Short mmCIF file of C-alpha atoms in Angstrom, two decimals:
data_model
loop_
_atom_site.label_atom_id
_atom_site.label_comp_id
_atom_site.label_asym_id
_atom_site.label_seq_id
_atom_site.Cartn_x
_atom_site.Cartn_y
_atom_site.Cartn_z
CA UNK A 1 9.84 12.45 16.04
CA UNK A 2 6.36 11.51 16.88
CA UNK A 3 3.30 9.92 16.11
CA UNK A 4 0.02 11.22 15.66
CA UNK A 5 -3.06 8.84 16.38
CA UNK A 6 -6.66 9.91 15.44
CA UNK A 7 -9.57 7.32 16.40
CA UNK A 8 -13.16 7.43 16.02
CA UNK A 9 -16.02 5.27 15.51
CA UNK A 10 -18.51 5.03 12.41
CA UNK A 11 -21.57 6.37 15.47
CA UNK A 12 -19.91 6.37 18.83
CA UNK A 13 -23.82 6.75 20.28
CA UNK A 14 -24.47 3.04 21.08
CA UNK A 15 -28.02 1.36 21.46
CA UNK A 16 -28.59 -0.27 24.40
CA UNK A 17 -31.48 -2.05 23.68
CA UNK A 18 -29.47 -4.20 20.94
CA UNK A 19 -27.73 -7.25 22.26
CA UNK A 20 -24.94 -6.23 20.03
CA UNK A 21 -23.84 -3.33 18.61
CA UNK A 22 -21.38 -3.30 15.10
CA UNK A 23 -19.15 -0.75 14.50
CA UNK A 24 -16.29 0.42 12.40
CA UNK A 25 -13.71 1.58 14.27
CA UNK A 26 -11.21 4.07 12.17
CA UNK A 27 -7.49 4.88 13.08
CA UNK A 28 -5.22 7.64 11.49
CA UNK A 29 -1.85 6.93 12.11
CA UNK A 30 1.29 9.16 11.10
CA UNK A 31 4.58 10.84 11.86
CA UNK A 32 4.87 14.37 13.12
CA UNK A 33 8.14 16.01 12.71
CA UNK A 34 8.98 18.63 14.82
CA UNK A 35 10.64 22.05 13.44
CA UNK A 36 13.80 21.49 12.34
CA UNK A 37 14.00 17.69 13.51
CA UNK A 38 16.28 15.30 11.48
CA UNK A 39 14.81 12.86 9.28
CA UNK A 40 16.60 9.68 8.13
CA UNK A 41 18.45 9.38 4.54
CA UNK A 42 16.90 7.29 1.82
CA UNK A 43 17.96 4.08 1.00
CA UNK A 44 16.92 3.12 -2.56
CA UNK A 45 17.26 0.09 -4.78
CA UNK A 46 16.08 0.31 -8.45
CA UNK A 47 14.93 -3.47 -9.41
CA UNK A 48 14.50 -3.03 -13.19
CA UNK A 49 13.36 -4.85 -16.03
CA UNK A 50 15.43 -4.61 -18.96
CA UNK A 51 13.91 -7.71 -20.92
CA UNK A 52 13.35 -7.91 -24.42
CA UNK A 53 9.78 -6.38 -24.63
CA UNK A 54 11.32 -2.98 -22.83
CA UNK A 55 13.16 -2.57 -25.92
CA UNK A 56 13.43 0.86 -27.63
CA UNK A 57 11.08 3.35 -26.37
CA UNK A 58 9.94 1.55 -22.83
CA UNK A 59 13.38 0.93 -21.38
CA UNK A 60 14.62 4.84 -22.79
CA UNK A 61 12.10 6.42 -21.04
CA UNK A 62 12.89 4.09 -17.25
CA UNK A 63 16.47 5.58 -18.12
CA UNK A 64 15.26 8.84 -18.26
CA UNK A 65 12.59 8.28 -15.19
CA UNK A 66 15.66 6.93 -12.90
CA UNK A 67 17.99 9.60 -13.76
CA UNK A 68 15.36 12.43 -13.04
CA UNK A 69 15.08 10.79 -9.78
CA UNK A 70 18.87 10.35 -9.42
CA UNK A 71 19.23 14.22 -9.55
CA UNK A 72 16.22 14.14 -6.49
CA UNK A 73 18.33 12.49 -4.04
CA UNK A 74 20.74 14.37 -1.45
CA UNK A 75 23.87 14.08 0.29
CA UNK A 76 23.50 10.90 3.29
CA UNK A 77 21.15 9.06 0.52
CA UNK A 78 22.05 6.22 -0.73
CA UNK A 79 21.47 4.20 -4.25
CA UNK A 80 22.18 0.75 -5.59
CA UNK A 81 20.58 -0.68 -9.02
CA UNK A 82 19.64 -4.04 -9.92
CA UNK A 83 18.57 -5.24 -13.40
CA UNK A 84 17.22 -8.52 -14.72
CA UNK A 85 15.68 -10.34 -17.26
CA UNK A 86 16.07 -14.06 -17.00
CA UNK A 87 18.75 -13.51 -14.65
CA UNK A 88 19.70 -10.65 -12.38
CA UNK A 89 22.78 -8.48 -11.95
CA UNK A 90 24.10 -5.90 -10.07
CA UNK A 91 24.72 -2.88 -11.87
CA UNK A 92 25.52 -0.33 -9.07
CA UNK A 93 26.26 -1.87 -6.16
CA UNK A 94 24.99 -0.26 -3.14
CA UNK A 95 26.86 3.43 -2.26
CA UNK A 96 26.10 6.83 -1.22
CA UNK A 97 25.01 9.23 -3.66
CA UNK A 98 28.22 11.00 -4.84
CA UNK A 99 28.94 10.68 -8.86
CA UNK A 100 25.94 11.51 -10.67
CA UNK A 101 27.64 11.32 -13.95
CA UNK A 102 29.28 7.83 -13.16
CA UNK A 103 25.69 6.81 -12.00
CA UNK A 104 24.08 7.77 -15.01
CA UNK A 105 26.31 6.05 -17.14
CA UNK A 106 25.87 2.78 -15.33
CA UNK A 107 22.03 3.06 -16.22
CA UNK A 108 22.81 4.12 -19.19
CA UNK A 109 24.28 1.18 -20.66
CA UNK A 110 21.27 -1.14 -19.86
CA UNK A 111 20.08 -2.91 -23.43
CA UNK A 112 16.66 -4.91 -23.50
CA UNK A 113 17.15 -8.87 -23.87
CA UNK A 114 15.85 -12.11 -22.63
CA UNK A 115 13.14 -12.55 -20.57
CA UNK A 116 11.60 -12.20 -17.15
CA UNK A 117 12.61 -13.65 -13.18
CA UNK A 118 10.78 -10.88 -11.02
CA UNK A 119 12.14 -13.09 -7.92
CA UNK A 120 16.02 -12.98 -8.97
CA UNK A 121 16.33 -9.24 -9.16
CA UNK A 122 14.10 -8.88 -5.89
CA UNK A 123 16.43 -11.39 -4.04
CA UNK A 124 19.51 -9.12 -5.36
CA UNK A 125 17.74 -6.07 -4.40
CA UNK A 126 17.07 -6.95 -0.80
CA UNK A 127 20.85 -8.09 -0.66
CA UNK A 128 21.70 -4.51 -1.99
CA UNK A 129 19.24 -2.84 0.24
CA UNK A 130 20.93 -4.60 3.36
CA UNK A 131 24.26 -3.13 2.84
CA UNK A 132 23.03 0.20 3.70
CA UNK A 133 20.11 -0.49 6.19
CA UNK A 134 21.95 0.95 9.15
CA UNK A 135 19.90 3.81 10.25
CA UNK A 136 18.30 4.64 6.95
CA UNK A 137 14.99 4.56 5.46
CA UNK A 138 15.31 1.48 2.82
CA UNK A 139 13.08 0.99 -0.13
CA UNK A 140 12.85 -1.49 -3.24
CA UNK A 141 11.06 0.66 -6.40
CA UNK A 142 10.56 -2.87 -8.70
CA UNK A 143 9.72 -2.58 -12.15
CA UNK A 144 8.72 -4.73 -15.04
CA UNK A 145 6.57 -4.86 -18.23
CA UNK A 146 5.47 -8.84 -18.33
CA UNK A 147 5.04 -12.12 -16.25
CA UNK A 148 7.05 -13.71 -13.84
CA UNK A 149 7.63 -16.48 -16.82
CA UNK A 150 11.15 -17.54 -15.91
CA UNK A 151 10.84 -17.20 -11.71
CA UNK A 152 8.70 -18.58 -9.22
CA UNK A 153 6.28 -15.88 -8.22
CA UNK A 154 5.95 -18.03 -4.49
CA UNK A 155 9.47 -17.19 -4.22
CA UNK A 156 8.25 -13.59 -4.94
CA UNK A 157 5.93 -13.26 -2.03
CA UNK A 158 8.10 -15.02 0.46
CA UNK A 159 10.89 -12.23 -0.74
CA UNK A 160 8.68 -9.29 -0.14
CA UNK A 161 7.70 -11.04 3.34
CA UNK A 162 11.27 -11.43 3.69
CA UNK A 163 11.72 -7.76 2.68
CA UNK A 164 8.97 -6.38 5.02
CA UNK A 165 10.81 -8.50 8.45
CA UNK A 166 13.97 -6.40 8.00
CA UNK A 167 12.51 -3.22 7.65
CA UNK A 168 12.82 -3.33 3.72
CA UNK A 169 9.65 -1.53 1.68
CA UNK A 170 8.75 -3.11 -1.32
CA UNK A 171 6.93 -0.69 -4.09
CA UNK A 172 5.96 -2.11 -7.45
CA UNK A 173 5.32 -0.84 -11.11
CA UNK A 174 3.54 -2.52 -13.58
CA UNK A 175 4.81 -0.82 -16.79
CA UNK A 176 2.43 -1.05 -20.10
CA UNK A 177 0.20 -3.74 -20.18
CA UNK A 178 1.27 -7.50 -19.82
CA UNK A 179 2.34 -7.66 -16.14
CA UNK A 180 0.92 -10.18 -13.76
CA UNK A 181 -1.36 -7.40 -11.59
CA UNK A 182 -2.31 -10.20 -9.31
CA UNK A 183 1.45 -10.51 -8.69
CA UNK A 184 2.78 -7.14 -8.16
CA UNK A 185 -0.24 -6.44 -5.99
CA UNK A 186 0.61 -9.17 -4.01
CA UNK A 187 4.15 -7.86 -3.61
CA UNK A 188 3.29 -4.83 -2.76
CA UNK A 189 0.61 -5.64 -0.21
CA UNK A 190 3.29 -7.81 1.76
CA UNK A 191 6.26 -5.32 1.09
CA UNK A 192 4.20 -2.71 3.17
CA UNK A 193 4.33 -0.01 -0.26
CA UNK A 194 2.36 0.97 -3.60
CA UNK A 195 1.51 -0.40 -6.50
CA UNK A 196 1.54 2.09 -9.43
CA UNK A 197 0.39 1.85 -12.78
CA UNK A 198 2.74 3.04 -15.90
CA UNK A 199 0.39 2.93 -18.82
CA UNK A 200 2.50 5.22 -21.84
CA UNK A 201 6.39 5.48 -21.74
CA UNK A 202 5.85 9.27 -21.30
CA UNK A 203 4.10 8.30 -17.65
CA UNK A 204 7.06 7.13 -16.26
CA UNK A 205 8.83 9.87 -15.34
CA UNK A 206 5.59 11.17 -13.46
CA UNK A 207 5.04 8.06 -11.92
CA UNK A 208 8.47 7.65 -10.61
CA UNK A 209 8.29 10.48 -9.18
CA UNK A 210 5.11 10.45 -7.63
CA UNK A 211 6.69 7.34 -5.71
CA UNK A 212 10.04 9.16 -4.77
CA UNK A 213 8.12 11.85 -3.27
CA UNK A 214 6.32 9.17 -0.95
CA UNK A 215 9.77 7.55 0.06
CA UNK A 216 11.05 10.94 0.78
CA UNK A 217 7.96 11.70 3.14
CA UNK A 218 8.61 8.33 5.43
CA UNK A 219 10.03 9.32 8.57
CA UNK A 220 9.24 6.42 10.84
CA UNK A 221 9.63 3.09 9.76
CA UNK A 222 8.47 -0.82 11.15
CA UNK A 223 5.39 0.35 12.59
CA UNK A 224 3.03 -1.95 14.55
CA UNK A 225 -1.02 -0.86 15.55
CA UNK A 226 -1.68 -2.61 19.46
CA UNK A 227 -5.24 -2.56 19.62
CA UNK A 228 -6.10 -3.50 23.30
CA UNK A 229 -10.06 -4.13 23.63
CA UNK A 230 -12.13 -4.17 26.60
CA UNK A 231 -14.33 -7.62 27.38
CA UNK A 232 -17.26 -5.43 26.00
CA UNK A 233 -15.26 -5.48 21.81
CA UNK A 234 -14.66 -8.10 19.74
CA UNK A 235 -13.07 -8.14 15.98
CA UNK A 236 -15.26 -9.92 13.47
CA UNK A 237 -14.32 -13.15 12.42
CA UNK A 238 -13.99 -12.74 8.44
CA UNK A 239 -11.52 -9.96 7.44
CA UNK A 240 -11.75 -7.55 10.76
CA UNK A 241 -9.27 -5.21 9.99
CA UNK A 242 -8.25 -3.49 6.99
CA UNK A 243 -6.19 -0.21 5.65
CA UNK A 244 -8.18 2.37 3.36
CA UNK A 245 -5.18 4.84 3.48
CA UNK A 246 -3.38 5.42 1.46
CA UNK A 247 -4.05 2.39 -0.39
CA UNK A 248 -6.67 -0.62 0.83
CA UNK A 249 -4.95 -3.95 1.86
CA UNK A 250 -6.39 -6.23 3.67
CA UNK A 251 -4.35 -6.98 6.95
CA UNK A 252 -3.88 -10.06 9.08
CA UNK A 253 -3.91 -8.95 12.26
CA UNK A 254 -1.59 -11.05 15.21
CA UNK A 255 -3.63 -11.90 18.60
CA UNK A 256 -1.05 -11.92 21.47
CA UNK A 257 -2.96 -12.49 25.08
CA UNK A 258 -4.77 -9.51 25.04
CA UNK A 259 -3.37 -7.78 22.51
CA UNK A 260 -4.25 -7.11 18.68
CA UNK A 261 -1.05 -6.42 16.43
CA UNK A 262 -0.73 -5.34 13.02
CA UNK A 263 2.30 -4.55 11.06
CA UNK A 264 1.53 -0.86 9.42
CA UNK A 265 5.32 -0.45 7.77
CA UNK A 266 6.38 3.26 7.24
CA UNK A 267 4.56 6.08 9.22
CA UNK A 268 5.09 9.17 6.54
CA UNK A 269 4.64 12.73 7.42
CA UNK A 270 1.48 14.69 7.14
CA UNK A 271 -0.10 11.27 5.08
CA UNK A 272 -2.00 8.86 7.07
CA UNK A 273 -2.10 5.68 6.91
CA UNK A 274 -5.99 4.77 7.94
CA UNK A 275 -6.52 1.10 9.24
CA UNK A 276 -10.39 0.45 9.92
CA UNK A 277 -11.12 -1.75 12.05
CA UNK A 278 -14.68 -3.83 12.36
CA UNK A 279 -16.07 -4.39 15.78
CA UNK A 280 -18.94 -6.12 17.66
CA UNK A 281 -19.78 -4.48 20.65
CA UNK A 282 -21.88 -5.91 23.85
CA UNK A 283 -22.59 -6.30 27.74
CA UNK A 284 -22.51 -2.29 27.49
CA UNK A 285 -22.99 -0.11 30.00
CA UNK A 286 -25.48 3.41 29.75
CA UNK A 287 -22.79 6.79 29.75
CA UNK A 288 -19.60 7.19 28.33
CA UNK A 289 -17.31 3.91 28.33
CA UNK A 290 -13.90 3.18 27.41
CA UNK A 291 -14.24 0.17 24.66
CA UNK A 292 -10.37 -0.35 24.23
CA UNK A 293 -6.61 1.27 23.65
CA UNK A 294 -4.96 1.70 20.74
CA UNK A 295 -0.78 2.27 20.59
CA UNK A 296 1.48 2.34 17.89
CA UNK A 297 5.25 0.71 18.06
CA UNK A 298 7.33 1.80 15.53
CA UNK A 299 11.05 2.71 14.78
CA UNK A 300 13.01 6.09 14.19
CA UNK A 301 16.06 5.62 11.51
CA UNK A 302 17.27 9.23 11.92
CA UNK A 303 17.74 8.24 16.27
CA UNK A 304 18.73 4.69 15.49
CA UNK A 305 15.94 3.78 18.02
CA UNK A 306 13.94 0.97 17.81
CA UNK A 307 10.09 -0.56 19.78
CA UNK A 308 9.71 3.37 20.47
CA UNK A 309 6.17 3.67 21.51
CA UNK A 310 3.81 6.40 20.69
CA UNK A 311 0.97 7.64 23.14
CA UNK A 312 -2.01 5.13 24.26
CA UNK A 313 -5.16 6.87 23.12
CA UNK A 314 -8.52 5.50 24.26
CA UNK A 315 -11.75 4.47 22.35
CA UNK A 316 -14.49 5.63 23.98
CA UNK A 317 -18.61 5.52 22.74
CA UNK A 318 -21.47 6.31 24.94
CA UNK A 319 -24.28 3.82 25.66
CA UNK A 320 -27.64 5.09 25.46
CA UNK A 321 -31.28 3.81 26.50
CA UNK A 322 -33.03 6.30 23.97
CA UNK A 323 -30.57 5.90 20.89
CA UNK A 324 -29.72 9.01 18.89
CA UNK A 325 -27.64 8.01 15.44
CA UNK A 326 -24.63 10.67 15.59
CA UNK A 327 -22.84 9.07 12.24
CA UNK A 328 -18.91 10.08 11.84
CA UNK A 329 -19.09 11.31 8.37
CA UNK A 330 -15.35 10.82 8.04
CA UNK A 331 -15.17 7.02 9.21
CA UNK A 332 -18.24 6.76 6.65
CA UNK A 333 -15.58 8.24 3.78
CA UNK A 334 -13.42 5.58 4.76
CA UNK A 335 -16.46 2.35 4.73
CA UNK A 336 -17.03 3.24 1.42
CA UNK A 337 -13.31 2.86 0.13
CA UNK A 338 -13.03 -0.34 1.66
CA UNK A 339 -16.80 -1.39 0.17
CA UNK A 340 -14.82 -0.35 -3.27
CA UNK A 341 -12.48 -2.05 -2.96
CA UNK A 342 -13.80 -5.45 -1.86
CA UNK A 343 -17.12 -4.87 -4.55
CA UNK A 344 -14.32 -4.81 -7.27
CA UNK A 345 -12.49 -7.85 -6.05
CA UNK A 346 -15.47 -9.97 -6.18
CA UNK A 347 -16.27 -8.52 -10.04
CA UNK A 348 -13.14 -9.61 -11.23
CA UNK A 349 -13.40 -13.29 -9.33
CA UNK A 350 -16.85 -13.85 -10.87
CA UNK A 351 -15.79 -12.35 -14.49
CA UNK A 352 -13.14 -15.10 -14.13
CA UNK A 353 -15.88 -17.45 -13.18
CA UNK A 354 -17.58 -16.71 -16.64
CA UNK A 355 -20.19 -14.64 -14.33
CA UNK A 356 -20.39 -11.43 -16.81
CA UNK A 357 -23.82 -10.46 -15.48
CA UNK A 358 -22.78 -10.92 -11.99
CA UNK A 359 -19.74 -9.01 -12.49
CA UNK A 360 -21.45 -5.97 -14.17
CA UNK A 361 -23.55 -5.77 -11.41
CA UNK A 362 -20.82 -5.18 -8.80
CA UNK A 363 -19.03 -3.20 -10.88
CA UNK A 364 -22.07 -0.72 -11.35
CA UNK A 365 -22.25 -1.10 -7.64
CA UNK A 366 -18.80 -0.10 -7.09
CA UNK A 367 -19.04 2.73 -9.22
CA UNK A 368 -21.94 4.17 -7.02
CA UNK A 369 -19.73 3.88 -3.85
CA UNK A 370 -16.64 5.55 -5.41
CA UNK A 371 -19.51 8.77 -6.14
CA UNK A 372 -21.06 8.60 -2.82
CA UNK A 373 -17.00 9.04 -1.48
CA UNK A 374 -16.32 11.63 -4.43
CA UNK A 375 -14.05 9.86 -6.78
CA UNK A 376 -15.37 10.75 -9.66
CA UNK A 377 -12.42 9.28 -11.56
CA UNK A 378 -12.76 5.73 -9.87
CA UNK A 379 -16.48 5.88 -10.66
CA UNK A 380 -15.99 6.58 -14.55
CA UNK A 381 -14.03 3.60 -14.70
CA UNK A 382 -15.76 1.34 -13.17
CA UNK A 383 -18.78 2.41 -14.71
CA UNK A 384 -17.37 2.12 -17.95
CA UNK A 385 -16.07 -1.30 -17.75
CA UNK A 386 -19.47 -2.70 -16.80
CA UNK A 387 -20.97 -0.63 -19.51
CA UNK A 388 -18.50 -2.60 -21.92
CA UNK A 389 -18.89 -6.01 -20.36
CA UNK A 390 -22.95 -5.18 -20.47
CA UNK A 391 -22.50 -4.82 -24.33
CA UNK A 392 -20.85 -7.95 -24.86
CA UNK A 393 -17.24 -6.10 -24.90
CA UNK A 394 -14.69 -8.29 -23.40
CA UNK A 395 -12.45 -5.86 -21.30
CA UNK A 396 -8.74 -5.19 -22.36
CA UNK A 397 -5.45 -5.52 -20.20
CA UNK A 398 -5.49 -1.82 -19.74
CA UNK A 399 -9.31 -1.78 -18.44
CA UNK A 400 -8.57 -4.57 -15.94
CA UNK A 401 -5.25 -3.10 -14.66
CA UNK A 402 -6.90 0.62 -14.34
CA UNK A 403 -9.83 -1.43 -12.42
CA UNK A 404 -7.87 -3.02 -9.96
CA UNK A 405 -5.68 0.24 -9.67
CA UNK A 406 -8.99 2.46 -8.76
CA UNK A 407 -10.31 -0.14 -6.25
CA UNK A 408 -7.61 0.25 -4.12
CA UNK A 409 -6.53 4.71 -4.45
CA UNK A 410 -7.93 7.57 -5.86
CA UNK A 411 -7.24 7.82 -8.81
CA UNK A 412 -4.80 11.00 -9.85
CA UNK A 413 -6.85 12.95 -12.80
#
């Protein structure tokens, strides 16, 4: 097993007669599985909600979601379920995947009561996952319908970030529409996976297994972008580096002597992950120039190796004393995603500042960007929101979650 690295900049022509140049600097990172290689079994955890507000319909249809994706799973995987409302419990401890019938009935007996500690069944979960970490691929799938009102959603972060340092992928659902999103994102973000949006009951089943089928594409795991850059690149100062693919999260990247390291989590096959990475440029030099190397680190579950490291490819841009623009239209694709992203951030900061007309501005704004990228479904949202807020409409649970949902993806039709 692999990896595949793909750089370029936004315009690798560079103008010499500017004391500094800016540029984006994209990176497409994934595995590539040779013909007939072995990948690594899946180790899942279930965290599920089973509070009183899942009861009847909601907490049916999560049966019926986690038994469809029971029957996805093959011989070497493994399963363990955790459920919780106020408190958390095992229900399957962690095992391989052998009983289907004995399985199901476990999840089958879950009844909706009590309330809601996101951080108990995540700290169970992790426990669970840990029993079968030994060369496997090992992911949390967490869901729940409400807030965090009986746990400490701190706790939650420092569990996910707890999660993420052994190896452990943290994916989150917010199911109908009382969930913290600010929470789950967070989560999510740290835990190195997705964030997905369950709307209606009869969405779960998709949803789940629209997730599943991302778990079941990682092949590498605990992967780690070295940026090494020349004395002619610098990163920005204020947020320099940042994934568009296949979600946007802002990353915190690690300086080490000469060395920039960021934690990228699961490499999957034939899916990117895109980081972007903003640089200022100067003291260049007229003809081609090498401006820095980039390496991944990562592990393979399926060898049992570990700090493997991938090819070092080379980022090179050509100064020029009569500059010519040569724009990567690609690495342009990607700008705008991020510019989504962060334009729909700072609508929902000033809508919670009381800023409505500053809000439907950027949200308008954002809208524009997600149809000069294509997303069509991203822009209708967006567009409609600030049409509502513009009216005097104040904008439901639903509108905010599908908001902060299209900022960060495109959005499936």
């Amino acid at each position: 097993m692999r990896v595949g690295l793909k750089v370029a900049l936004s315009d690798a022509n560079l103008d010499l007669k500017q004391a500094s140049n800016q540029r984006q600097l994209s990176i497409a990172i994934a595995a590539l599985t040779p013909e007939g290689a072995r990948t690594a079994p899946l180790n899942l955890c279930l965290v599920l909600d089973h509070s009183g507000s899942m009861q009847g319909r909601p907490l049916e249809t999560v049966k019926q979601a986690a038994y469809r994706l029971l029957e996805q799973l093959t011989p070497g995987d493994r399963i363990s379920v955790v459920a919780f409302d106020h408190h958390a419990k095992v229900l399957i401890p962690n095992q391989p995947v052998d009983n289907l019938t004995a399985l199901k009935f476990e999840i089958g007996r879950l009844t909706a009561d009590g309330g809601t500690a996101i951080d108990e069944g995540l700290k169970l979960g992790i426990e669970e996952l840990a029993r079968g970490r030994q060369n496997t691929v090992s992911q949390i799938l967490l869901l729940t319908d409400g807030e965090n009102e009986h746990g400490d959603n701190d706790r939650c972060l420092k569990l996910a970030e707890l999660a993420a340092r052994q190896n452990f992928t943290v994916n989150t659902l917010g199911f109908g529409n009382h969930w913290n999103q600010d929470v789950l994102e967070k989560l999510a973000d740290a835990g190195g996976g997705a964030l997905a949006y369950i709307q209606r009951p009869e969405a779960a089943i998709e949803e789940f297994s629209r997730l599943f089928n991302r778990m079941q594409s990682v092949s590498l795991t605990n992967a780690h972008l070295i940026l090494s850059l020349s004395n002619r690149a610098r990163l920005a100062e204020l947020k320099p580096i940042a994934q568009v693919l296949p979600e946007v999260i802002e990353l915190t990247p690690q300086i080490e002597t000469d060395k920039v390291i960021v934690r990228l989590g699961d490499l999957m096959i034939d899916a990117p992950r895109v980081v972007l990475v903003n640089l200022y440029l100067s003291q260049l030099q007229e003809g081609p120039q090498v401006l820095g190397w980039v390496q991944v680190r990562y592990d393979d579950p399926a060898l049992g190796q570990t700090h493997l490291l991938s090819e070092s490819v080379a980022v090179e841009a050509i100064g020029m004393r009569q500059y010519q623009p040569h724009p990567n239209p690609e690495v342009q694709t990607h700008i705008l995603a991020l510019a989504k992203y962060r334009q729909t951030q700072i609508a929902e900061t000033r809508l919670q500042q009381g800023d409505r007309a500053g809000a439907v501005t950027l949200l308008q704004s954002a809208a524009k960007t997600a149809l000069q990228m294509g997303d069509r479904n991203a822009a209708t949202v967006l567009q409609e929101n600030a049409t509502r807020l513009q009216t005097g409409e104040e904008l439901s649970e639903a509108d905010r979650k599908k908001t902060r949902i299209v900022s960060k993806t495109i959005l499936q039709p």
